[in-house]
């Protein structure tokens, strides 16, 4: 068979029965290639549609944009944000840029200024890795509750009987010379030569200089709370960054977001969830390094500032592409799994039909895998168009699930049509009809 004939089979099987009927003579190479290309097209439809549809979606979210304009374009205490070398600084408009903390979830004054239409704002541009959370921890065994000092007095065997309950708080650790001196004293007084040696390396004439406050605290946490080593995956001690993510980006027992209307800007990353005018939920998250060097709302006039806000958040969505693509790649594995299950079921159904009708083109399970597998390519192309187009009117989750059903549905219907034609031709024209080249 020539390559041109293979191309006709590969691209024409979905449309012409005479090409689909060649499956018996073909191997699985074309089927596997078709599946791979179908998955690639579905990914392109989901990912490309999500990115391309964002401007339309954003401009159909009046309550969200009003919230943004109040915070960055026209409010009396509007803010400006600068991202340089992947790090954000912020300030009230016209003031010097630097570390800033705004939290409408916790601060009533901030809430009055920046919470609009139920949206909440957090801007915390303090250094993310070294702005530590003032956490609380207790240890329970039945009705017994111990504080940390009580837990430390237990033997290793006794400690294993207790459940550790750690709670992040809304407050950060504020260092004072007295507080840091307490950390130093604790480290030096422990019967731990390594802890003492590491601590002494951070001291100058027995006192920790301010430049080493963070290192002293991280060392204190390392040796004082070894049981909490897994509580923080970002910094070397529990951070406010982790508190924000754990508190405001979590889901409830039903899988629904606990908070779905907010914007969080940290020194290195930003997150937002908002709803369009028709109630659809959209989320964006991105490391600020993906944005490049940008400034948010530096213009003097409200109208120019609004245009800057619009441009910033549309760019923010584009910058989230790398994180978004990872999410869709993971979801694509589920699409491949469900599609494979559907493919197997279609082949089983085809085999059953072949046995009942004695149609030779449908009798074998492997033969049905080949014939239905030949329809993956065009089914994927149709699914690409569906996913891309529906991204402008549905949420990402809806496009994903509806697109999956649509793809499997097209594959299944085309396979059933193939079965029906094979049986019809076999019954009408006899056993040889299955091998005729009829369009």
Tab-separated table of C-alpha atoms in Angstrom:
chain	number	residue	atom	x	y	z
A	1	UNK	CA	0.000	0.000	0.000
A	2	UNK	CA	1.340	3.417	-0.955
A	3	UNK	CA	1.803	6.288	1.448
A	4	UNK	CA	-0.872	8.275	-0.364
A	5	UNK	CA	-3.336	5.448	0.218
A	6	UNK	CA	-2.404	5.426	3.906
A	7	UNK	CA	-3.054	9.171	4.089
A	8	UNK	CA	-6.473	8.681	2.497
A	9	UNK	CA	-7.230	5.998	5.077
A	10	UNK	CA	-5.858	8.059	7.975
A	11	UNK	CA	-7.777	11.246	7.168
A	12	UNK	CA	-10.721	9.819	5.240
A	13	UNK	CA	-11.909	6.960	7.477
A	14	UNK	CA	-14.224	9.227	9.426
A	15	UNK	CA	-15.991	10.430	6.272
A	16	UNK	CA	-15.979	7.456	3.885
A	17	UNK	CA	-16.959	3.904	4.720
A	18	UNK	CA	-14.670	2.456	2.072
A	19	UNK	CA	-11.642	3.807	3.913
A	20	UNK	CA	-12.937	2.813	7.348
A	21	UNK	CA	-13.489	-0.721	6.069
A	22	UNK	CA	-9.737	-0.998	5.370
A	23	UNK	CA	-9.082	-1.271	9.122
A	24	UNK	CA	-8.828	-5.048	8.909
A	25	UNK	CA	-5.747	-4.683	6.694
A	26	UNK	CA	-4.110	-1.957	8.803
A	27	UNK	CA	-2.035	-2.102	11.959
A	28	UNK	CA	-2.359	-0.121	15.157
A	29	UNK	CA	0.288	2.465	14.259
A	30	UNK	CA	-2.198	4.796	12.625
A	31	UNK	CA	-4.656	4.320	15.467
A	32	UNK	CA	-2.058	5.276	18.078
A	33	UNK	CA	-1.031	8.321	16.036
A	34	UNK	CA	-4.679	9.329	15.711
A	35	UNK	CA	-5.205	9.071	19.466
A	36	UNK	CA	-2.089	11.147	20.144
A	37	UNK	CA	-3.160	13.848	17.681
A	38	UNK	CA	-6.695	13.827	19.079
A	39	UNK	CA	-5.383	14.414	22.604
A	40	UNK	CA	-3.145	17.215	21.312
A	41	UNK	CA	-6.106	18.898	19.615
A	42	UNK	CA	-8.299	18.569	22.685
A	43	UNK	CA	-5.535	20.125	24.792
A	44	UNK	CA	-5.206	22.940	22.251
A	45	UNK	CA	-8.970	23.538	22.347
A	46	UNK	CA	-9.134	23.660	26.149
A	47	UNK	CA	-5.970	25.670	26.687
A	48	UNK	CA	-6.267	27.959	23.667
A	49	UNK	CA	-9.946	28.614	24.291
A	50	UNK	CA	-9.292	29.495	27.921
A	51	UNK	CA	-6.604	32.042	27.014
A	52	UNK	CA	-8.405	33.500	24.001
A	53	UNK	CA	-11.762	33.876	25.741
A	54	UNK	CA	-10.438	35.716	28.801
A	55	UNK	CA	-10.757	39.315	27.499
A	56	UNK	CA	-14.410	38.727	26.605
A	57	UNK	CA	-15.019	37.041	29.948
A	58	UNK	CA	-13.229	39.810	31.866
A	59	UNK	CA	-15.224	42.584	30.187
A	60	UNK	CA	-18.442	40.743	31.107
A	61	UNK	CA	-17.609	40.927	34.822
A	62	UNK	CA	-18.821	44.361	35.873
A	63	UNK	CA	-18.756	43.758	39.635
A	64	UNK	CA	-15.193	42.465	39.485
A	65	UNK	CA	-13.879	45.300	37.343
A	66	UNK	CA	-15.608	47.816	39.616
A	67	UNK	CA	-13.757	46.250	42.540
A	68	UNK	CA	-10.448	46.484	40.660
A	69	UNK	CA	-11.033	50.071	39.571
A	70	UNK	CA	-11.793	51.089	43.141
A	71	UNK	CA	-8.561	49.512	44.363
A	72	UNK	CA	-6.219	50.644	41.588
A	73	UNK	CA	-7.804	53.383	39.459
A	74	UNK	CA	-10.325	55.669	41.113
A	75	UNK	CA	-10.614	55.051	44.853
A	76	UNK	CA	-9.469	57.771	47.249
A	77	UNK	CA	-6.813	55.413	48.603
A	78	UNK	CA	-6.066	53.634	45.368
A	79	UNK	CA	-2.971	51.510	45.180
A	80	UNK	CA	-0.171	51.136	42.688
A	81	UNK	CA	1.853	47.953	42.194
A	82	UNK	CA	5.226	47.567	40.516
A	83	UNK	CA	6.613	44.200	39.418
A	84	UNK	CA	10.341	44.156	38.716
A	85	UNK	CA	12.526	41.071	38.368
A	86	UNK	CA	9.620	38.900	39.498
A	87	UNK	CA	9.093	40.764	42.781
A	88	UNK	CA	6.164	43.055	43.571
A	89	UNK	CA	6.230	46.237	45.606
A	90	UNK	CA	3.174	48.357	46.331
A	91	UNK	CA	2.044	51.595	47.901
A	92	UNK	CA	-0.814	54.027	48.002
A	93	UNK	CA	-0.779	56.011	44.791
A	94	UNK	CA	1.857	58.734	44.787
A	95	UNK	CA	3.811	57.289	47.710
A	96	UNK	CA	7.132	55.455	47.634
A	97	UNK	CA	6.920	51.790	46.660
A	98	UNK	CA	7.824	49.181	49.250
A	99	UNK	CA	6.404	46.363	51.365
A	100	UNK	CA	2.671	46.887	51.930
A	101	UNK	CA	-0.045	44.989	53.778
A	102	UNK	CA	-3.744	45.301	52.903
A	103	UNK	CA	-6.155	42.586	54.110
A	104	UNK	CA	-9.890	43.184	53.819
A	105	UNK	CA	-10.618	39.747	55.249
A	106	UNK	CA	-9.150	40.712	58.625
A	107	UNK	CA	-8.894	44.518	58.799
A	108	UNK	CA	-12.116	46.536	59.052
A	109	UNK	CA	-10.456	49.758	57.895
A	110	UNK	CA	-9.118	48.028	54.791
A	111	UNK	CA	-12.521	46.442	54.240
A	112	UNK	CA	-14.242	49.817	54.185
A	113	UNK	CA	-11.794	51.121	51.582
A	114	UNK	CA	-11.247	48.196	49.253
A	115	UNK	CA	-13.991	45.590	49.610
A	116	UNK	CA	-16.509	46.217	46.814
A	117	UNK	CA	-19.375	43.991	45.640
A	118	UNK	CA	-18.331	41.285	48.081
A	119	UNK	CA	-14.795	41.046	46.683
A	120	UNK	CA	-11.893	40.878	49.113
A	121	UNK	CA	-8.365	42.190	48.612
A	122	UNK	CA	-5.036	41.090	50.034
A	123	UNK	CA	-1.874	42.909	49.014
A	124	UNK	CA	1.101	41.688	51.009
A	125	UNK	CA	4.350	42.526	49.279
A	126	UNK	CA	6.573	41.804	52.233
A	127	UNK	CA	9.267	39.221	51.356
A	128	UNK	CA	7.268	36.016	50.977
A	129	UNK	CA	9.900	33.564	52.219
A	130	UNK	CA	10.768	35.525	55.354
A	131	UNK	CA	7.424	36.957	56.446
A	132	UNK	CA	6.626	34.269	58.984
A	133	UNK	CA	3.264	33.279	60.364
A	134	UNK	CA	2.658	33.548	64.105
A	135	UNK	CA	1.161	30.063	64.277
A	136	UNK	CA	-0.292	28.211	67.239
A	137	UNK	CA	0.188	24.536	68.074
A	138	UNK	CA	-1.243	22.149	70.653
A	139	UNK	CA	-0.956	18.440	71.291
A	140	UNK	CA	-3.906	16.201	72.122
A	141	UNK	CA	-4.368	12.699	73.486
A	142	UNK	CA	-7.988	12.019	74.305
A	143	UNK	CA	-9.060	14.675	76.807
A	144	UNK	CA	-5.474	15.734	77.499
A	145	UNK	CA	-4.168	18.878	75.790
A	146	UNK	CA	-0.559	19.989	76.118
A	147	UNK	CA	1.220	23.156	75.049
A	148	UNK	CA	4.581	22.995	73.313
A	149	UNK	CA	6.661	23.023	76.476
A	150	UNK	CA	4.611	20.182	77.902
A	151	UNK	CA	5.038	18.208	74.700
A	152	UNK	CA	8.807	18.727	74.749
A	153	UNK	CA	8.989	17.195	78.215
A	154	UNK	CA	7.590	13.884	76.952
A	155	UNK	CA	9.669	10.904	75.922
A	156	UNK	CA	9.832	9.948	72.253
A	157	UNK	CA	7.458	7.033	72.902
A	158	UNK	CA	4.966	9.275	74.723
A	159	UNK	CA	5.065	11.882	71.922
A	160	UNK	CA	3.854	9.291	69.434
A	161	UNK	CA	0.599	9.002	71.398
A	162	UNK	CA	-0.317	12.653	70.782
A	163	UNK	CA	-2.002	14.281	67.809
A	164	UNK	CA	-0.344	17.510	66.642
A	165	UNK	CA	-2.776	20.315	65.817
A	166	UNK	CA	-1.152	23.316	64.134
A	167	UNK	CA	-3.160	26.458	63.385
A	168	UNK	CA	-1.977	29.299	61.190
A	169	UNK	CA	-3.086	32.731	62.398
A	170	UNK	CA	-3.799	35.995	60.586
A	171	UNK	CA	-0.757	37.604	62.235
A	172	UNK	CA	2.876	37.636	61.225
A	173	UNK	CA	5.881	37.243	63.488
A	174	UNK	CA	7.248	40.645	64.445
A	175	UNK	CA	10.870	40.566	65.580
A	176	UNK	CA	12.203	42.597	68.475
A	177	UNK	CA	15.709	42.407	69.956
A	178	UNK	CA	14.207	40.856	73.092
A	179	UNK	CA	12.292	38.222	71.161
A	180	UNK	CA	15.300	37.243	69.049
A	181	UNK	CA	17.459	37.090	72.182
A	182	UNK	CA	14.956	34.577	73.540
A	183	UNK	CA	15.391	32.394	70.455
A	184	UNK	CA	19.173	32.594	70.857
A	185	UNK	CA	19.000	31.654	74.540
A	186	UNK	CA	16.824	28.662	73.797
A	187	UNK	CA	19.197	27.405	71.105
A	188	UNK	CA	22.288	27.826	73.264
A	189	UNK	CA	20.716	26.168	76.299
A	190	UNK	CA	19.714	22.990	74.491
A	191	UNK	CA	21.766	19.879	74.920
A	192	UNK	CA	22.424	19.929	71.188
A	193	UNK	CA	25.956	20.688	70.006
A	194	UNK	CA	24.897	21.143	66.383
A	195	UNK	CA	22.167	23.656	67.254
A	196	UNK	CA	24.569	25.586	69.457
A	197	UNK	CA	27.263	25.655	66.770
A	198	UNK	CA	24.847	26.874	64.075
A	199	UNK	CA	23.466	29.537	66.392
A	200	UNK	CA	26.864	30.853	67.433
A	201	UNK	CA	27.771	31.303	63.764
A	202	UNK	CA	24.923	33.842	63.530
A	203	UNK	CA	26.007	35.930	66.521
A	204	UNK	CA	28.239	38.956	66.817
A	205	UNK	CA	29.723	39.268	70.309
A	206	UNK	CA	26.962	37.008	71.618
A	207	UNK	CA	24.140	39.059	70.054
A	208	UNK	CA	22.272	38.407	66.819
A	209	UNK	CA	22.520	41.401	64.460
A	210	UNK	CA	19.277	42.482	62.810
A	211	UNK	CA	20.510	41.128	59.470
A	212	UNK	CA	20.443	37.623	60.996
A	213	UNK	CA	17.027	37.780	62.665
A	214	UNK	CA	15.437	35.634	59.959
A	215	UNK	CA	18.188	33.014	60.108
A	216	UNK	CA	17.991	32.840	63.924
A	217	UNK	CA	14.221	32.341	63.793
A	218	UNK	CA	14.489	29.664	61.092
A	219	UNK	CA	17.107	27.855	63.178
A	220	UNK	CA	14.894	28.129	66.261
A	221	UNK	CA	11.935	26.678	64.349
A	222	UNK	CA	14.086	23.848	62.973
A	223	UNK	CA	15.152	22.618	66.403
A	224	UNK	CA	12.179	23.682	68.497
A	225	UNK	CA	9.442	22.307	66.212
A	226	UNK	CA	10.945	19.335	64.328
A	227	UNK	CA	7.514	17.698	64.376
A	228	UNK	CA	6.213	20.554	62.155
A	229	UNK	CA	8.868	20.197	59.451
A	230	UNK	CA	6.233	19.321	56.845
A	231	UNK	CA	3.937	22.205	57.726
A	232	UNK	CA	5.792	24.571	55.407
A	233	UNK	CA	6.915	23.625	51.900
A	234	UNK	CA	7.883	27.117	50.757
A	235	UNK	CA	10.069	28.783	53.392
A	236	UNK	CA	12.174	27.465	56.248
A	237	UNK	CA	9.473	28.315	58.787
A	238	UNK	CA	5.685	28.757	58.443
A	239	UNK	CA	5.036	31.802	56.235
A	240	UNK	CA	2.160	34.196	55.689
A	241	UNK	CA	2.215	33.072	52.055
A	242	UNK	CA	1.265	29.543	53.126
A	243	UNK	CA	-1.363	30.950	55.481
A	244	UNK	CA	-3.039	32.832	52.633
A	245	UNK	CA	-3.020	29.796	50.357
A	246	UNK	CA	-4.266	27.442	53.064
A	247	UNK	CA	-6.962	29.815	54.270
A	248	UNK	CA	-8.428	31.422	51.174
A	249	UNK	CA	-7.777	28.893	48.415
A	250	UNK	CA	-9.155	25.790	50.116
A	251	UNK	CA	-12.291	23.856	49.213
A	252	UNK	CA	-15.003	22.537	51.505
A	253	UNK	CA	-16.096	18.919	51.872
A	254	UNK	CA	-18.173	19.243	48.677
A	255	UNK	CA	-15.223	20.470	46.643
A	256	UNK	CA	-16.475	24.068	46.467
A	257	UNK	CA	-14.154	27.002	47.076
A	258	UNK	CA	-14.556	28.537	50.525
A	259	UNK	CA	-13.727	31.937	48.995
A	260	UNK	CA	-14.486	32.656	45.351
A	261	UNK	CA	-14.369	36.460	45.076
A	262	UNK	CA	-10.946	37.851	45.858
A	263	UNK	CA	-7.602	39.115	44.622
A	264	UNK	CA	-4.371	38.241	46.429
A	265	UNK	CA	-1.093	39.866	45.383
A	266	UNK	CA	2.025	38.673	47.195
A	267	UNK	CA	5.651	39.541	46.565
A	268	UNK	CA	6.173	36.684	44.097
A	269	UNK	CA	2.768	35.336	43.088
A	270	UNK	CA	-0.840	36.428	42.637
A	271	UNK	CA	-4.239	34.692	42.709
A	272	UNK	CA	-7.737	35.793	41.870
A	273	UNK	CA	-11.232	34.301	41.551
A	274	UNK	CA	-14.172	36.227	40.162
A	275	UNK	CA	-17.590	35.736	38.632
A	276	UNK	CA	-18.844	37.080	35.337
A	277	UNK	CA	-22.176	38.866	34.999
A	278	UNK	CA	-23.838	35.539	34.165
A	279	UNK	CA	-22.406	33.870	37.269
A	280	UNK	CA	-19.570	31.847	35.786
A	281	UNK	CA	-16.488	31.452	37.996
A	282	UNK	CA	-13.001	32.129	36.694
A	283	UNK	CA	-9.676	31.701	38.469
A	284	UNK	CA	-6.168	32.888	37.603
A	285	UNK	CA	-2.870	32.270	39.337
A	286	UNK	CA	0.625	33.074	38.189
A	287	UNK	CA	4.118	33.701	39.418
A	288	UNK	CA	4.847	37.384	38.893
A	289	UNK	CA	8.113	36.534	37.141
A	290	UNK	CA	5.944	35.471	34.182
A	291	UNK	CA	4.614	39.018	33.854
A	292	UNK	CA	7.940	40.673	33.210
A	293	UNK	CA	8.534	44.206	34.508
A	294	UNK	CA	5.170	45.980	34.698
A	295	UNK	CA	3.386	48.684	36.669
A	296	UNK	CA	-0.247	48.583	37.676
A	297	UNK	CA	-2.214	51.820	37.374
A	298	UNK	CA	0.414	54.549	37.329
A	299	UNK	CA	-1.677	57.010	35.300
A	300	UNK	CA	-3.061	60.146	36.912
A	301	UNK	CA	-6.515	60.146	35.324
A	302	UNK	CA	-9.106	57.505	36.265
A	303	UNK	CA	-9.858	56.587	32.658
A	304	UNK	CA	-6.218	55.989	31.798
A	305	UNK	CA	-5.752	54.079	35.048
A	306	UNK	CA	-8.748	51.861	34.225
A	307	UNK	CA	-7.187	51.031	30.863
A	308	UNK	CA	-3.975	50.104	32.689
A	309	UNK	CA	-5.927	47.869	35.058
A	310	UNK	CA	-7.643	46.113	32.147
A	311	UNK	CA	-4.347	45.599	30.346
A	312	UNK	CA	-2.629	44.352	33.480
A	313	UNK	CA	-5.196	41.666	34.263
A	314	UNK	CA	-5.458	40.507	30.654
A	315	UNK	CA	-1.646	40.174	30.692
A	316	UNK	CA	-1.918	38.462	34.062
A	317	UNK	CA	-4.143	35.821	32.509
A	318	UNK	CA	-1.661	35.283	29.665
A	319	UNK	CA	1.150	35.000	32.211
A	320	UNK	CA	-0.755	32.210	33.940
A	321	UNK	CA	-0.476	30.103	30.782
A	322	UNK	CA	2.347	27.912	32.084
A	323	UNK	CA	0.464	27.009	35.273
A	324	UNK	CA	-2.768	26.644	33.301
A	325	UNK	CA	-1.130	24.326	30.778
A	326	UNK	CA	0.055	22.010	33.555
A	327	UNK	CA	-3.494	21.851	34.891
A	328	UNK	CA	-4.890	20.972	31.465
A	329	UNK	CA	-2.167	18.379	30.853
A	330	UNK	CA	-3.155	16.649	34.084
A	331	UNK	CA	-6.813	16.805	33.077
A	332	UNK	CA	-5.883	15.449	29.648
A	333	UNK	CA	-4.744	12.223	31.293
A	334	UNK	CA	-8.286	11.753	32.614
A	335	UNK	CA	-9.709	12.449	29.158
A	336	UNK	CA	-7.358	9.825	27.724
A	337	UNK	CA	-8.419	7.338	30.395
A	338	UNK	CA	-12.157	7.854	29.845
A	339	UNK	CA	-11.707	7.844	26.063
A	340	UNK	CA	-9.824	4.550	26.249
A	341	UNK	CA	-12.578	3.016	28.377
A	342	UNK	CA	-15.190	4.240	25.875
A	343	UNK	CA	-13.095	2.849	23.006
A	344	UNK	CA	-12.972	-0.569	24.657
A	345	UNK	CA	-16.720	-0.534	25.299
A	346	UNK	CA	-17.381	0.404	21.677
A	347	UNK	CA	-15.217	-2.516	20.544
A	348	UNK	CA	-17.092	-4.882	22.868
A	349	UNK	CA	-20.436	-3.655	21.517
A	350	UNK	CA	-19.172	-4.049	17.938
A	351	UNK	CA	-18.011	-7.591	18.654
A	352	UNK	CA	-21.420	-8.432	20.096
A	353	UNK	CA	-23.176	-7.011	17.048
A	354	UNK	CA	-20.822	-8.975	14.791
A	355	UNK	CA	-21.579	-12.264	16.532
A	356	UNK	CA	-25.325	-11.686	16.441
A	357	UNK	CA	-25.403	-10.680	12.773
A	358	UNK	CA	-22.488	-12.875	11.584
A	359	UNK	CA	-21.073	-9.750	9.902
A	360	UNK	CA	-17.395	-10.559	9.220
A	361	UNK	CA	-16.256	-6.912	9.526
A	362	UNK	CA	-17.452	-6.765	13.136
A	363	UNK	CA	-16.728	-10.227	14.472
A	364	UNK	CA	-13.383	-9.667	16.158
A	365	UNK	CA	-12.666	-7.442	19.167
A	366	UNK	CA	-9.315	-6.349	17.695
A	367	UNK	CA	-10.949	-5.549	14.365
A	368	UNK	CA	-13.481	-3.321	16.134
A	369	UNK	CA	-10.655	-1.595	18.017
A	370	UNK	CA	-9.006	-0.778	14.702
A	371	UNK	CA	-12.146	0.470	12.975
A	372	UNK	CA	-13.371	2.651	15.864
A	373	UNK	CA	-9.796	3.774	16.570
A	374	UNK	CA	-9.635	5.177	13.043
A	375	UNK	CA	-12.228	7.770	14.070
A	376	UNK	CA	-10.166	9.334	16.890
A	377	UNK	CA	-8.423	11.876	14.683
A	378	UNK	CA	-11.452	13.691	13.273
A	379	UNK	CA	-13.387	13.251	16.533
A	380	UNK	CA	-10.511	15.108	18.217
A	381	UNK	CA	-10.622	17.854	15.595
A	382	UNK	CA	-14.358	18.326	16.125
A	383	UNK	CA	-13.812	18.329	19.891
A	384	UNK	CA	-11.137	21.012	19.445
A	385	UNK	CA	-13.659	23.272	17.703
A	386	UNK	CA	-16.253	22.575	20.402
A	387	UNK	CA	-13.880	23.217	23.307
A	388	UNK	CA	-12.455	26.394	21.796
A	389	UNK	CA	-15.851	27.850	20.908
A	390	UNK	CA	-17.579	26.917	24.160
A	391	UNK	CA	-14.770	28.579	26.147
A	392	UNK	CA	-16.404	31.911	25.281
A	393	UNK	CA	-19.739	31.010	26.888
A	394	UNK	CA	-19.024	28.363	29.548
A	395	UNK	CA	-16.670	27.992	32.494
A	396	UNK	CA	-13.443	26.026	32.181
A	397	UNK	CA	-14.848	23.136	34.210
A	398	UNK	CA	-17.990	23.014	32.071
A	399	UNK	CA	-15.997	23.066	28.837
A	400	UNK	CA	-13.825	20.238	30.172
A	401	UNK	CA	-16.699	17.926	31.117
A	402	UNK	CA	-19.035	18.828	28.244
A	403	UNK	CA	-16.089	18.564	25.847
A	404	UNK	CA	-15.243	15.096	27.166
A	405	UNK	CA	-18.845	13.909	26.694
A	406	UNK	CA	-18.954	15.532	23.255
A	407	UNK	CA	-15.711	13.857	22.137
A	408	UNK	CA	-16.768	10.425	23.368
A	409	UNK	CA	-20.215	10.989	21.882
A	410	UNK	CA	-18.843	11.796	18.418
A	411	UNK	CA	-16.518	8.801	18.571
A	412	UNK	CA	-19.343	6.523	19.697
A	413	UNK	CA	-21.902	7.747	17.155
A	414	UNK	CA	-19.452	7.450	14.269
A	415	UNK	CA	-18.565	3.921	15.404
A	416	UNK	CA	-22.237	2.952	15.637
A	417	UNK	CA	-22.795	4.341	12.141
A	418	UNK	CA	-19.908	2.196	10.908
A	419	UNK	CA	-21.466	-0.874	12.522
A	420	UNK	CA	-24.856	-0.104	11.006
A	421	UNK	CA	-23.394	0.313	7.496
A	422	UNK	CA	-21.410	-2.920	7.792
A	423	UNK	CA	-24.473	-4.895	8.900
A	424	UNK	CA	-26.688	-3.277	6.262
A	425	UNK	CA	-24.235	-4.025	3.452
A	426	UNK	CA	-23.680	-7.561	4.680
A	427	UNK	CA	-27.392	-8.327	4.887
A	428	UNK	CA	-28.192	-6.705	1.569
A	429	UNK	CA	-25.331	-7.760	-0.630
A	430	UNK	CA	-23.960	-10.854	1.070
A	431	UNK	CA	-20.613	-11.594	2.634
A	432	UNK	CA	-18.577	-10.083	-0.165
A	433	UNK	CA	-20.251	-6.687	0.158
A	434	UNK	CA	-18.161	-5.829	3.183
A	435	UNK	CA	-15.076	-5.588	0.945
A	436	UNK	CA	-16.503	-3.377	-1.810
A	437	UNK	CA	-15.250	0.157	-2.213
A	438	UNK	CA	-18.487	2.090	-1.945
A	439	UNK	CA	-18.565	5.631	-0.600
